PDB file of C-alpha atoms in Angstrom:
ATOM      1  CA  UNK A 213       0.000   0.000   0.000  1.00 71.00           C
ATOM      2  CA  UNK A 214       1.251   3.391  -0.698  1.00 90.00           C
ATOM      3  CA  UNK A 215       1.725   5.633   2.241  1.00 96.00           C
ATOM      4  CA  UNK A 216       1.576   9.592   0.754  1.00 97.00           C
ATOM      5  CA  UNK A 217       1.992  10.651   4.155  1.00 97.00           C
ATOM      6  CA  UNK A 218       6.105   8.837   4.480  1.00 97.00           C
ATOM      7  CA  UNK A 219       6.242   9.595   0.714  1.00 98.00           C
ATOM      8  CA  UNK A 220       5.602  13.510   1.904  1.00 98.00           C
ATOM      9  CA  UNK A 221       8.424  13.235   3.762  1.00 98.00           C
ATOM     10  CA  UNK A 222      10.751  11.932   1.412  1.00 98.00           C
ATOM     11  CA  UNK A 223      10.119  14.000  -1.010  1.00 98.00           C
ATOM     12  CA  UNK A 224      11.013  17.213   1.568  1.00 98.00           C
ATOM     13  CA  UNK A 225      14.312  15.561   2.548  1.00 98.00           C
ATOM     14  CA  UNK A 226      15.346  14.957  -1.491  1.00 98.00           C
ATOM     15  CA  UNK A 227      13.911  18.630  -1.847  1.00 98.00           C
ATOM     16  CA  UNK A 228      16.251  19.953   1.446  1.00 98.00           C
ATOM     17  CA  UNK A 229      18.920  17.698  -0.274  1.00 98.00           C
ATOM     18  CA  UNK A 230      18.669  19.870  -3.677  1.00 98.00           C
ATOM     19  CA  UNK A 231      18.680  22.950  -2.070  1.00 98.00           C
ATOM     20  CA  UNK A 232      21.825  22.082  -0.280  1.00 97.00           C
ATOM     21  CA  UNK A 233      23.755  21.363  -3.105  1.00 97.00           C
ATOM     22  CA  UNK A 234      23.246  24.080  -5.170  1.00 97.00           C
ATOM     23  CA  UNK A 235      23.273  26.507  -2.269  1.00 96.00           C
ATOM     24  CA  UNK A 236      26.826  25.703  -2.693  1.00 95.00           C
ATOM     25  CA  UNK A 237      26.726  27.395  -6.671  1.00 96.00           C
ATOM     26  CA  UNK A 238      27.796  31.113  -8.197  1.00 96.00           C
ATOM     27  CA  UNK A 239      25.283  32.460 -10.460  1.00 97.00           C
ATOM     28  CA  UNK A 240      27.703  31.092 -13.601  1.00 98.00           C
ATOM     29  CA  UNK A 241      27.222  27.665 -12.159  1.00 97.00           C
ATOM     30  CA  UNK A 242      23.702  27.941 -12.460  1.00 98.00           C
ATOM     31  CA  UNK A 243      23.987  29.068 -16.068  1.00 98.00           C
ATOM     32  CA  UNK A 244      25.960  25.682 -17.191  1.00 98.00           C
ATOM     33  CA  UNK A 245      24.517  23.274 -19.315  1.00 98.00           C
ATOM     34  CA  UNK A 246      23.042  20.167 -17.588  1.00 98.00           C
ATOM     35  CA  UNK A 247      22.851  16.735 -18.327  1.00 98.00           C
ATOM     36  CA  UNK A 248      19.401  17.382 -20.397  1.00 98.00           C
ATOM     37  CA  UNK A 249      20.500  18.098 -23.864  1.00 97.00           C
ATOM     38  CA  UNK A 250      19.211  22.083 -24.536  1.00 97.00           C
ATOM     39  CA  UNK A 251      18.675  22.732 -20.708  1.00 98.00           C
ATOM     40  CA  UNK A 252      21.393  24.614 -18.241  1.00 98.00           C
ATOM     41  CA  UNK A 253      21.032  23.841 -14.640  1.00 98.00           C
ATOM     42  CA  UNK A 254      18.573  26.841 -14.376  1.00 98.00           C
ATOM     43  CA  UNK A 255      16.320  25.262 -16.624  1.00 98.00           C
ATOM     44  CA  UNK A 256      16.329  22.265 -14.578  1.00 98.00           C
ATOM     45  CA  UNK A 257      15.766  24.257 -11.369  1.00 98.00           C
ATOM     46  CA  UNK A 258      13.000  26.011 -12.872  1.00 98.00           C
ATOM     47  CA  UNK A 259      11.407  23.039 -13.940  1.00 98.00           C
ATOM     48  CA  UNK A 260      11.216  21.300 -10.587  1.00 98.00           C
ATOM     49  CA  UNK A 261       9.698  24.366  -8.873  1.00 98.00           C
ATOM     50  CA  UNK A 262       7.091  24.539 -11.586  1.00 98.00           C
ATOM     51  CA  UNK A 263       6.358  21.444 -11.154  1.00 98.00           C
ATOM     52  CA  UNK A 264       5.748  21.192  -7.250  1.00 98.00           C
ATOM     53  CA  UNK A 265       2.997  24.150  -8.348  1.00 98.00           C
ATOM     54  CA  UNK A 266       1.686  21.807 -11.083  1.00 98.00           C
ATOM     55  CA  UNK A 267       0.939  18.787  -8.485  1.00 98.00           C
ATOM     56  CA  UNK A 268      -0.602  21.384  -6.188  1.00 98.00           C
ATOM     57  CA  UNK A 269      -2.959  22.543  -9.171  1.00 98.00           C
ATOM     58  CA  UNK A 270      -3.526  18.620  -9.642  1.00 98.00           C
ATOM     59  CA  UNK A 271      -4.020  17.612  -5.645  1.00 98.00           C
ATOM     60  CA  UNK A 272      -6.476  20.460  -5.963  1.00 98.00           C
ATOM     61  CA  UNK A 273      -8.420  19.555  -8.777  1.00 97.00           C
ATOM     62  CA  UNK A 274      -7.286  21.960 -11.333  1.00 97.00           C
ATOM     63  CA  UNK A 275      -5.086  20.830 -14.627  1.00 97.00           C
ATOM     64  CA  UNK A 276      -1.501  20.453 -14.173  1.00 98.00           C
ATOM     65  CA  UNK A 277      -0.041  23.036 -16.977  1.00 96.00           C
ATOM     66  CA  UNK A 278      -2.596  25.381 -18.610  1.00 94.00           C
ATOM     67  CA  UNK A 279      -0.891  23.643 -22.072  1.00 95.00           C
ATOM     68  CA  UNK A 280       2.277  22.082 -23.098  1.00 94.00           C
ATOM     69  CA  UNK A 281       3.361  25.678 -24.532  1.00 97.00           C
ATOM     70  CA  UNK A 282       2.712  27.675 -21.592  1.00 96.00           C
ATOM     71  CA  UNK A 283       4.549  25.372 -19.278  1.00 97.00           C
ATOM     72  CA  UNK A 284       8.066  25.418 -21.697  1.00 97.00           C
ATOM     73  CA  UNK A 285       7.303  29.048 -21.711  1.00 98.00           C
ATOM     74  CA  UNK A 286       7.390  29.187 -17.719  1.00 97.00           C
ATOM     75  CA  UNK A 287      10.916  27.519 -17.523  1.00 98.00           C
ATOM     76  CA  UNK A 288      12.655  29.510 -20.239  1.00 98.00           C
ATOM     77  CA  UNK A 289      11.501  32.470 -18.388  1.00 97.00           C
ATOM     78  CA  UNK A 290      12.648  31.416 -15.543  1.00 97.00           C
ATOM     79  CA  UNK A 291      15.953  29.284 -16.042  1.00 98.00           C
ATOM     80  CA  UNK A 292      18.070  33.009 -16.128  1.00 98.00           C
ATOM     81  CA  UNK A 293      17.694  33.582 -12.636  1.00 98.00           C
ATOM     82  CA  UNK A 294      19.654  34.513 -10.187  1.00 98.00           C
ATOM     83  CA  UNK A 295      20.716  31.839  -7.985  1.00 98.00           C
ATOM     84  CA  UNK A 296      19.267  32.947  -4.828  1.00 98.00           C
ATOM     85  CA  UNK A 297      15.919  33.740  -6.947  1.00 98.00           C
ATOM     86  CA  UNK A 298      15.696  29.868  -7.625  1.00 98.00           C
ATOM     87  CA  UNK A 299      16.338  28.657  -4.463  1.00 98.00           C
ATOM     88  CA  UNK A 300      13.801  30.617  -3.081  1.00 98.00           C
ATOM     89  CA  UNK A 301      11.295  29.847  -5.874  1.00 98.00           C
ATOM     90  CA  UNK A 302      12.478  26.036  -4.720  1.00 98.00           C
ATOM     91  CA  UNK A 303      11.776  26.421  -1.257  1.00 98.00           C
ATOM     92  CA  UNK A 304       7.887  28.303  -1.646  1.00 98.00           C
ATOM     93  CA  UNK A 305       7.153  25.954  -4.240  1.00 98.00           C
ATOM     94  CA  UNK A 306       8.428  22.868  -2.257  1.00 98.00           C
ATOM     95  CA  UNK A 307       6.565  24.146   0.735  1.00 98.00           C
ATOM     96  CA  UNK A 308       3.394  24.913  -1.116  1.00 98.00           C
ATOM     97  CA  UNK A 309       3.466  21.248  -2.398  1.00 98.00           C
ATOM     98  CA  UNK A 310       4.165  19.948   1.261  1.00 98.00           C
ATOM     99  CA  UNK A 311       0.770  22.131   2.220  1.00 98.00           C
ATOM    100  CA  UNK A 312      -1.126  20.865  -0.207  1.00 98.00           C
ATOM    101  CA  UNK A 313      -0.540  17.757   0.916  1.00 98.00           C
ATOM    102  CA  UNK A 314      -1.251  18.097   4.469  1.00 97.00           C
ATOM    103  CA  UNK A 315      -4.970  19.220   3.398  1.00 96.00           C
ATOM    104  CA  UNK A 316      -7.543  16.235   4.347  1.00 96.00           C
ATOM    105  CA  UNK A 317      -8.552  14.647   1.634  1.00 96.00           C
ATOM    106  CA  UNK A 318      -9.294  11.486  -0.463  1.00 97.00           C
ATOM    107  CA  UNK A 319      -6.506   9.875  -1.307  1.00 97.00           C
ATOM    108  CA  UNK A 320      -7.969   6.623  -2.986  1.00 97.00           C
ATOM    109  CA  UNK A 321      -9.460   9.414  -5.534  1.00 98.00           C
ATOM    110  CA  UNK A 322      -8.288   9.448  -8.963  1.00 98.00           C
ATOM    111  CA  UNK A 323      -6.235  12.584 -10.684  1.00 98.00           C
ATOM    112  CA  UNK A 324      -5.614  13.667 -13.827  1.00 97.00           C
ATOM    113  CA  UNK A 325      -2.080  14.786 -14.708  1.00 97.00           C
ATOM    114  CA  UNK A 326      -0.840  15.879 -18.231  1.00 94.00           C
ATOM    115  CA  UNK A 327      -2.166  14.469 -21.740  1.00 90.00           C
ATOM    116  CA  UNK A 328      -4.706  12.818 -20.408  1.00 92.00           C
ATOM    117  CA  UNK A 329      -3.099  10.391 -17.640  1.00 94.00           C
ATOM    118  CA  UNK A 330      -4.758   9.454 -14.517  1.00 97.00           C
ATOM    119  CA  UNK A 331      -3.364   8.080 -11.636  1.00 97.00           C
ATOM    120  CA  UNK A 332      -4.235   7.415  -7.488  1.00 97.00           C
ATOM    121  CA  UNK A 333      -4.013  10.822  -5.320  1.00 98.00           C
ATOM    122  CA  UNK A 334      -1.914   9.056  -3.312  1.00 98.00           C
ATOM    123  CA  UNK A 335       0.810   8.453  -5.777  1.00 97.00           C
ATOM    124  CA  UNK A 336       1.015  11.995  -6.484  1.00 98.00           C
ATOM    125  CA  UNK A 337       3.657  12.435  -3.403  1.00 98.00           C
ATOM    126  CA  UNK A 338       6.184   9.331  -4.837  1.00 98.00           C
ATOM    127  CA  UNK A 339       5.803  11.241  -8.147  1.00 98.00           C
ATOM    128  CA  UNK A 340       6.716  14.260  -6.839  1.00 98.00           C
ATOM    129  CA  UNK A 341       9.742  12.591  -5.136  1.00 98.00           C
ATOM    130  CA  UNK A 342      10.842  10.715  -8.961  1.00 98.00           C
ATOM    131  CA  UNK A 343      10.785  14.870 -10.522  1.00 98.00           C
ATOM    132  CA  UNK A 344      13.387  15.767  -7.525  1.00 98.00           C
ATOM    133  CA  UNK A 345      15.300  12.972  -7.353  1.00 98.00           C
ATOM    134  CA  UNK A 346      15.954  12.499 -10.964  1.00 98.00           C
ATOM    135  CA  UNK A 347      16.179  16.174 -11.759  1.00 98.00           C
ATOM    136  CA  UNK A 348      19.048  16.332  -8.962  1.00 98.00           C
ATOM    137  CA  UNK A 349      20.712  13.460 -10.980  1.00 98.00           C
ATOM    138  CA  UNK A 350      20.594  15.542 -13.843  1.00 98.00           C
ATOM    139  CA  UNK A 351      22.098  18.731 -12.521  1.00 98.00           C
ATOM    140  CA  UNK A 352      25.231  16.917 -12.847  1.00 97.00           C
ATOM    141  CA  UNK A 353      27.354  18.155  -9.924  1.00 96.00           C
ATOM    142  CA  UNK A 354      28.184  14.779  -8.566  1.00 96.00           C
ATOM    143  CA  UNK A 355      25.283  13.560  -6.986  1.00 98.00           C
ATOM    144  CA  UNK A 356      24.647  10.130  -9.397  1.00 98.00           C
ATOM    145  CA  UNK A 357      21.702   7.313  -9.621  1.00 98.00           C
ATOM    146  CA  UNK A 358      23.722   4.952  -7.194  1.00 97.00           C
ATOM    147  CA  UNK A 359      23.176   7.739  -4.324  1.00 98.00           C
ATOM    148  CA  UNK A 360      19.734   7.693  -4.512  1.00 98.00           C
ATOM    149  CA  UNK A 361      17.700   5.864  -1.702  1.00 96.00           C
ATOM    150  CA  UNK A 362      17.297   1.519  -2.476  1.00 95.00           C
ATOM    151  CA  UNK A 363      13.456   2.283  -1.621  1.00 95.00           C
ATOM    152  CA  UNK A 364      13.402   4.880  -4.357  1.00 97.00           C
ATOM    153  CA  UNK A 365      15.257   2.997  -7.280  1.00 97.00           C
ATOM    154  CA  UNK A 366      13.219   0.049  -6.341  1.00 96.00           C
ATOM    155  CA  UNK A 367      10.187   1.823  -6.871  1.00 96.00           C
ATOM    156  CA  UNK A 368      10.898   3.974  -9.731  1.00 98.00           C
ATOM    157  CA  UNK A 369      11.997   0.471 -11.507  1.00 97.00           C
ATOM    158  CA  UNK A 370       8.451  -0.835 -10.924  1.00 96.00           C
ATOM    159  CA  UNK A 371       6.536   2.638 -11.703  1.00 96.00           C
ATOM    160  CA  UNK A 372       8.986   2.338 -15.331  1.00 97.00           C
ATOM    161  CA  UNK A 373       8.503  -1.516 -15.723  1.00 97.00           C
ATOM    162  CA  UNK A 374       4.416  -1.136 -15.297  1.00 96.00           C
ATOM    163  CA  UNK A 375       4.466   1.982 -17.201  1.00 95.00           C
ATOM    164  CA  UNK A 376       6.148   0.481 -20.294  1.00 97.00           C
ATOM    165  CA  UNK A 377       4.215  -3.304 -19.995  1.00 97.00           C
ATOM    166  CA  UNK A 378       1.866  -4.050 -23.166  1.00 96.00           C
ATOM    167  CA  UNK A 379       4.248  -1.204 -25.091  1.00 95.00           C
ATOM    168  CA  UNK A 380       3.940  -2.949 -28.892  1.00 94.00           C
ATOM    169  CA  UNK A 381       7.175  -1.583 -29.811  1.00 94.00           C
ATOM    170  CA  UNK A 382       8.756  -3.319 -26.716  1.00 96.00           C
ATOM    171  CA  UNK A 383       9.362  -7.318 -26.786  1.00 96.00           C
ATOM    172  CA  UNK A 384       8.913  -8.854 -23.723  1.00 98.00           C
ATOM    173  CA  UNK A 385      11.481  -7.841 -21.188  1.00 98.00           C
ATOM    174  CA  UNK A 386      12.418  -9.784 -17.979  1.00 98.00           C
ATOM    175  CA  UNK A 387      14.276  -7.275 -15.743  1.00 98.00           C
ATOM    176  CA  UNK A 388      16.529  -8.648 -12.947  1.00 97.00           C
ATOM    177  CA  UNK A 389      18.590  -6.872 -10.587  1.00 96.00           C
ATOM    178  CA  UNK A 390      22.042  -8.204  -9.517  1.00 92.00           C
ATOM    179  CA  UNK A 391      22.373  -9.458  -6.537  1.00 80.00           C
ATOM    180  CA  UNK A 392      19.166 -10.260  -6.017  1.00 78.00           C
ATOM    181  CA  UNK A 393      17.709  -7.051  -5.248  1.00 74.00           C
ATOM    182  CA  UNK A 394      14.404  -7.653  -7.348  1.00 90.00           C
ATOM    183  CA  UNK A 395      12.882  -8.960 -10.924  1.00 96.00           C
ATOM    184  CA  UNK A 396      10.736  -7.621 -13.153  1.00 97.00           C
ATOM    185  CA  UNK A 397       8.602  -7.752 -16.657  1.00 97.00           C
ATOM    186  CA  UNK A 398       7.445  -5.436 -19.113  1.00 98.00           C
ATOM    187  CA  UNK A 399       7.054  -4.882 -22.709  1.00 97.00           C
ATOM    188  CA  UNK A 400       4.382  -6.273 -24.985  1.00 96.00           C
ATOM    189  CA  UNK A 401       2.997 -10.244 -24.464  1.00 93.00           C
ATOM    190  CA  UNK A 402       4.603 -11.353 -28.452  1.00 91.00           C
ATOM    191  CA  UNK A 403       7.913 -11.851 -29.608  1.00 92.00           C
ATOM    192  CA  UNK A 404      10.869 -13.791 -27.821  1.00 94.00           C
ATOM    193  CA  UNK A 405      11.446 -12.524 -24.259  1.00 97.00           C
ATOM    194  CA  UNK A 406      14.828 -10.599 -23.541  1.00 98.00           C
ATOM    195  CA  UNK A 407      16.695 -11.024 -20.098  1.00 98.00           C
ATOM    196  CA  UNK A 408      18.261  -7.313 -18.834  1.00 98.00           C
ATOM    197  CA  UNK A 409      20.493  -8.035 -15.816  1.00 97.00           C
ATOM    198  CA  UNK A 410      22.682  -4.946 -14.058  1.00 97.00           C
ATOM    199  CA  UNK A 411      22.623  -2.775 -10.921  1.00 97.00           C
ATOM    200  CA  UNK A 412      19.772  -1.547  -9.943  1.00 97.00           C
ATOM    201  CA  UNK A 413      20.865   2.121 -10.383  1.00 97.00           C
ATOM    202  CA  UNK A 414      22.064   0.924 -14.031  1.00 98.00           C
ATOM    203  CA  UNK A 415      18.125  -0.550 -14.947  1.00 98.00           C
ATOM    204  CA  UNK A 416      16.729   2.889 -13.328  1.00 98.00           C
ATOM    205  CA  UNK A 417      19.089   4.771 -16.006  1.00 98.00           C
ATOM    206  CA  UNK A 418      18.126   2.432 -18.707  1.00 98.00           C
ATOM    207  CA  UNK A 419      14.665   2.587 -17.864  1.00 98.00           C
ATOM    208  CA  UNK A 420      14.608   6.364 -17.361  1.00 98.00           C
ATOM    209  CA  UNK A 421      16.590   7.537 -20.017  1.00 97.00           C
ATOM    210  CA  UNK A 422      19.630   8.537 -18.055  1.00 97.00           C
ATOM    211  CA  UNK A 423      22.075   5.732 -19.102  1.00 97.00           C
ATOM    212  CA  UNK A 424      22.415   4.362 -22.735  1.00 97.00           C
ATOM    213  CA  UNK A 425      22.309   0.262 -21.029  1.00 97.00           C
ATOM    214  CA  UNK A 426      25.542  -0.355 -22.111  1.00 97.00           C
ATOM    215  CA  UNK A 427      26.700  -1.562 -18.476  1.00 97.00           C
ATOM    216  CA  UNK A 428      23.597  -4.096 -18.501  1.00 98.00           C
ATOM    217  CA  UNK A 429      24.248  -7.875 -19.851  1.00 98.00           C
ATOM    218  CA  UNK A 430      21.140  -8.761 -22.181  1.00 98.00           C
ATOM    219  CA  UNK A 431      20.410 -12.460 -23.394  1.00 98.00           C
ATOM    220  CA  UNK A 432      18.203 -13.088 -25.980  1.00 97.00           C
ATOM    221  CA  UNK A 433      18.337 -10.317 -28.020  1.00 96.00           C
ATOM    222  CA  UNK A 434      19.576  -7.170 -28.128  1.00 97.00           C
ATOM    223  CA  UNK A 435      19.156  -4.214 -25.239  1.00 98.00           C
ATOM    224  CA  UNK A 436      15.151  -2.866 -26.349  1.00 97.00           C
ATOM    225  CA  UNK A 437      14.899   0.491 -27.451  1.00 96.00           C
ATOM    226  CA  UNK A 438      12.552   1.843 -25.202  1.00 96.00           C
ATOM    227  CA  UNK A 439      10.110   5.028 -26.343  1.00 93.00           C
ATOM    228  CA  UNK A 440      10.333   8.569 -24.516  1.00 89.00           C
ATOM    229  CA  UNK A 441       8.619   9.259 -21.199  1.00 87.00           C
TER     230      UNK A 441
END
């Protein structure tokens, strides 16, 4: 069962964990380019505080971005900030999202996020935690996938492996973690089924689009190509 109230809290320690490492930046540090190709760290920045206010628009029954175009628009304005101006924009936005989710409320009720997907209220928090956690990753100043919590790769491997099951352009993937730290399937129910076996921070950078797989051992066939999130 998902608890959004422990999930809450995780997501303000990877939040309080952000903000401590780039409290550490210049202004010019904030202006380099990221690990997201067309993005500087600023962009990233922006995007994560936007995004705690899009949540809080979806916790509260409102749409998430007023359109795709409006919420690029919001981060280009805002990725040439001053540093101090995003990490205050980080904090408010962080603690509006933690406020929002103190508010009673029904979380077995069903949401609507972007393009159309639904999900549980109460996965809203762990979703939340997957836009800081991965976004830190990205930021590139030295904080990597095999820092992240077990709980949270664990997690984010299932939310990636359920999210991409019945995909028609992916063949039937058995995941396993080394060491025995889990298994998994996904992909579509024909074709020959491949075996990916690697760390578990490797499968969360395969699976996410942060690492290209080439540290994974595949049998069967080939690493799958696996579409955009």
């Amino acid at each position: 069962m998902i608890d959004h109230e422990r999930d809450l809290a995780s997501v303000k320690a990877a939040t309080d964990r952000l903000l401590d490492a780039a409290a550490s930046w210049d202004n010019a540090a904030t202006a380099e380019p990221s690990r997201l190709p067309g993005w500087t760290r600023g962009h990233v920045l922006a995007h994560v505080a936007r995004n705690a206010d899009a949540l809080v628009n979806v916790l509260q029954g409102r749409p998430m971005y007023a359109d795709a175009a409006t919420r690029d628009a919001d981060i280009e304005r805002d990725a040439g900030r001053p540093l101090a101006v995003h990490l205050a924009d980080l904090r408010e936005s962080g603690d509006g999202f933690q406020a929002a989710g103190a508010e009673p409320a029904d979380w077995s009720r069903t949401v609507e996020l972007r393009n159309g997907v639904t999900d549980s209220a109460s996965r809203i928090p762990f979703r939340r935690w997957v836009e800081v956690a991965l976004h830190h990753v990205d930021l590139g100043v030295g904080y990597e996938l095999e820092d992240l919590p077990e709980e949270f790769v664990q997690r984010e491997i299932d939310f990636l492996a359920e999210r991409f099951t019945g995909h028609a352009t992916v063949p039937p993937t058995r995941i396993v973690a080394a060491e025995g730290a889990g298994s998994w399937t996904t992909g579509s129910a024909e074709g020959a089924e491949v075996t990916v076996t690697g760390p578990a921070p490797e499968l969360l950078g395969w699976l996410a689009g942060r690492r290209d797989g080439s540290a994974l051992k595949t049998e069967g066939g080939p690493l799958p190509a696996l579409p955009p999130l």
